[in-house]
């Protein structure tokens, strides 16, 4: 496990249920006061935002017009605030942008902060190294889900440094966490046991190990190359569709993993996604993908205007359609998708008129 993420023996792995579980455990363990300051970014998934904002103060680095994190904003916030932890995703689940986490690690460490990386979207797409040879660039904590790497649901891992993890424990108590318990006293065990309350999910952990073996066997160079070929073909085809809105930088895609999001000025995205499924057997996801503040920014919807959707149904709330590419996808599937898409959009536009579901873009 440590080898897979390039961690040395200063680190250890604790198994958890998924990235959300791991990040909540880390937040529970590491936040010591509601005055602690965490630096996150506006591209974060809710799972790397809410566990922190529920416990302490979070300051957010902004994104630029194409949705990339503004590194200068991270530096500005580190200078302005006494930041304890910087927490960033390694890759966005909305635009697929890969974050330069080692650059951010260097900035964080120079200001006395530690860095936590949400690895949910990177682990199946690109090689990830927690250490680089320059200690200033090392990642302190890394969390990821097994199911994002084609393993069964319910597995995940938190990788952190022995010393800090030993000294901080999440508010998750029970079997497996202790060395001894008396009538009214209890002695807790050290890392990783203090993070693994309850019976382990053996199947999830074995699945994760097998997934790592398979990804390594295929190799991340081959995975990345394959994904870039599919992405280019898909984006080139999408650019030709009338009335489409594509999000993120679609001209320079080297820093994007295989996640593509789009919208239409002529049809409601809920209906587009439904017809893609019905007509082409294509599984997409529609919505704001648990990254609401980022999606509103990309769509140009203000925080004030979002409040107006509080009582709306899912289909009435703004959102996009997302295509996610995996190692199993083929060029033929991309071609088939591009064939079905205009048909699905046409049908969705008809539904939109009948059902009063307006396009949201
Ligand atoms: C970037 C990112 N972070 C965190 C998560 C949460 O992962 P999980 O649902 O496995 O806990 C996801 C899930 O899609 C994600 O894409």
Tab-separated table of N, CA, C and O in Angstrom, residues 64-68 95-97 231 235 239 246-257 259-261 294 298:
chain	number	residue	atom	x	y	z
A	64	UNK	N	-9.544	30.182	-11.405
A	64	UNK	CA	-9.554	31.177	-12.476
A	64	UNK	C	-10.745	30.928	-13.412
A	64	UNK	O	-11.572	30.040	-13.157
A	65	UNK	N	-10.798	31.675	-14.492
A	65	UNK	CA	-11.985	31.592	-15.366
A	65	UNK	C	-12.186	30.221	-15.978
A	65	UNK	O	-13.310	29.819	-16.284
A	66	UNK	N	-11.092	29.488	-16.153
A	66	UNK	CA	-11.240	28.142	-16.717
A	66	UNK	C	-11.404	27.073	-15.633
A	66	UNK	O	-11.503	25.897	-15.935
A	67	UNK	N	-11.395	27.512	-14.392
A	67	UNK	CA	-11.652	26.587	-13.290
A	67	UNK	C	-10.412	25.968	-12.674
A	67	UNK	O	-10.521	25.047	-11.865
A	68	UNK	N	-9.229	26.477	-13.049
A	68	UNK	CA	-8.008	25.947	-12.423
A	68	UNK	C	-7.759	26.682	-11.101
A	68	UNK	O	-8.049	27.881	-10.987
A	95	UNK	N	-13.896	18.818	-13.430
A	95	UNK	CA	-13.166	19.162	-14.660
A	95	UNK	C	-12.001	18.212	-14.934
A	95	UNK	O	-11.403	18.270	-16.011
A	96	UNK	N	-11.655	17.407	-13.950
A	96	UNK	CA	-10.530	16.491	-14.117
A	96	UNK	C	-9.167	17.154	-13.958
A	96	UNK	O	-8.131	16.491	-14.106
A	97	UNK	N	-9.139	18.446	-13.629
A	97	UNK	CA	-7.837	19.114	-13.475
A	97	UNK	C	-7.007	18.420	-12.407
A	97	UNK	O	-7.506	18.136	-11.315
A	231	UNK	N	-10.003	11.121	-24.486
A	231	UNK	CA	-10.473	12.471	-24.128
A	231	UNK	C	-10.397	13.416	-25.306
A	231	UNK	O	-11.303	14.204	-25.559
A	235	UNK	N	-13.575	15.217	-26.833
A	235	UNK	CA	-13.685	16.684	-26.802
A	235	UNK	C	-13.776	17.238	-28.223
A	235	UNK	O	-14.581	18.136	-28.497
A	239	UNK	N	-16.960	19.425	-29.343
A	239	UNK	CA	-16.816	20.823	-29.799
A	239	UNK	C	-17.655	21.084	-31.049
A	239	UNK	O	-18.013	22.217	-31.330
A	246	UNK	N	-19.147	23.512	-22.990
A	246	UNK	CA	-18.167	22.613	-22.365
A	246	UNK	C	-17.485	23.363	-21.226
A	246	UNK	O	-17.180	24.547	-21.366
A	247	UNK	N	-17.246	22.667	-20.140
A	247	UNK	CA	-16.621	23.319	-18.991
A	247	UNK	C	-15.152	22.924	-18.894
A	247	UNK	O	-14.774	21.808	-19.245
A	248	UNK	N	-14.347	23.858	-18.367
A	248	UNK	CA	-12.912	23.600	-18.224
A	248	UNK	C	-12.191	23.867	-19.538
A	248	UNK	O	-12.815	24.116	-20.570
A	249	UNK	N	-10.885	23.785	-19.478
A	249	UNK	CA	-10.042	24.079	-20.643
A	249	UNK	C	-10.066	22.878	-21.592
A	249	UNK	O	-9.568	21.801	-21.254
A	250	UNK	N	-10.649	23.072	-22.756
A	250	UNK	CA	-10.763	21.946	-23.692
A	250	UNK	C	-9.731	22.033	-24.811
A	250	UNK	O	-9.767	21.235	-25.749
A	251	UNK	N	-8.810	22.990	-24.712
A	251	UNK	CA	-7.733	23.070	-25.706
A	251	UNK	C	-6.448	22.465	-25.153
A	251	UNK	O	-5.693	21.830	-25.866
A	252	UNK	N	-6.216	22.683	-23.857
A	252	UNK	CA	-5.023	22.099	-23.210
A	252	UNK	C	-5.515	21.082	-22.192
A	252	UNK	O	-5.975	21.453	-21.112
A	253	UNK	N	-5.418	19.817	-22.564
A	253	UNK	CA	-6.032	18.799	-21.682
A	253	UNK	C	-4.994	17.929	-20.969
A	253	UNK	O	-5.353	16.982	-20.288
A	254	UNK	N	-3.696	18.289	-21.095
A	254	UNK	CA	-2.666	17.431	-20.477
A	254	UNK	C	-2.826	17.368	-18.957
A	254	UNK	O	-2.465	16.371	-18.342
A	255	UNK	N	-3.313	18.439	-18.351
A	255	UNK	CA	-3.456	18.414	-16.889
A	255	UNK	C	-4.880	18.014	-16.477
A	255	UNK	O	-5.341	18.371	-15.403
A	256	UNK	N	-5.548	17.256	-17.350
A	256	UNK	CA	-6.893	16.782	-16.980
A	256	UNK	C	-6.945	15.256	-17.028
A	256	UNK	O	-6.468	14.652	-17.986
A	257	UNK	N	-7.546	14.640	-15.989
A	257	UNK	CA	-7.853	13.212	-16.071
A	257	UNK	C	-9.206	13.090	-16.783
A	257	UNK	O	-9.852	14.096	-17.055
A	259	UNK	N	-12.342	13.271	-17.137
A	259	UNK	CA	-13.646	13.739	-16.660
A	259	UNK	C	-14.039	14.927	-17.535
A	259	UNK	O	-13.292	15.892	-17.637
A	260	UNK	N	-15.195	14.831	-18.177
A	260	UNK	CA	-15.633	15.901	-19.079
A	260	UNK	C	-17.059	16.284	-18.715
A	260	UNK	O	-17.931	15.424	-18.594
A	261	UNK	N	-17.292	17.580	-18.537
A	261	UNK	CA	-18.632	18.035	-18.163
A	261	UNK	C	-19.170	19.000	-19.215
A	261	UNK	O	-18.418	19.792	-19.782
A	294	UNK	N	-17.913	24.831	-6.667
A	294	UNK	CA	-17.099	24.812	-7.893
A	294	UNK	C	-18.000	24.841	-9.134
A	294	UNK	O	-17.778	25.614	-10.071
A	298	UNK	N	-18.231	27.548	-12.228
A	298	UNK	CA	-18.046	27.217	-13.656
A	298	UNK	C	-19.270	27.639	-14.465
A	298	UNK	O	-19.158	28.037	-15.623
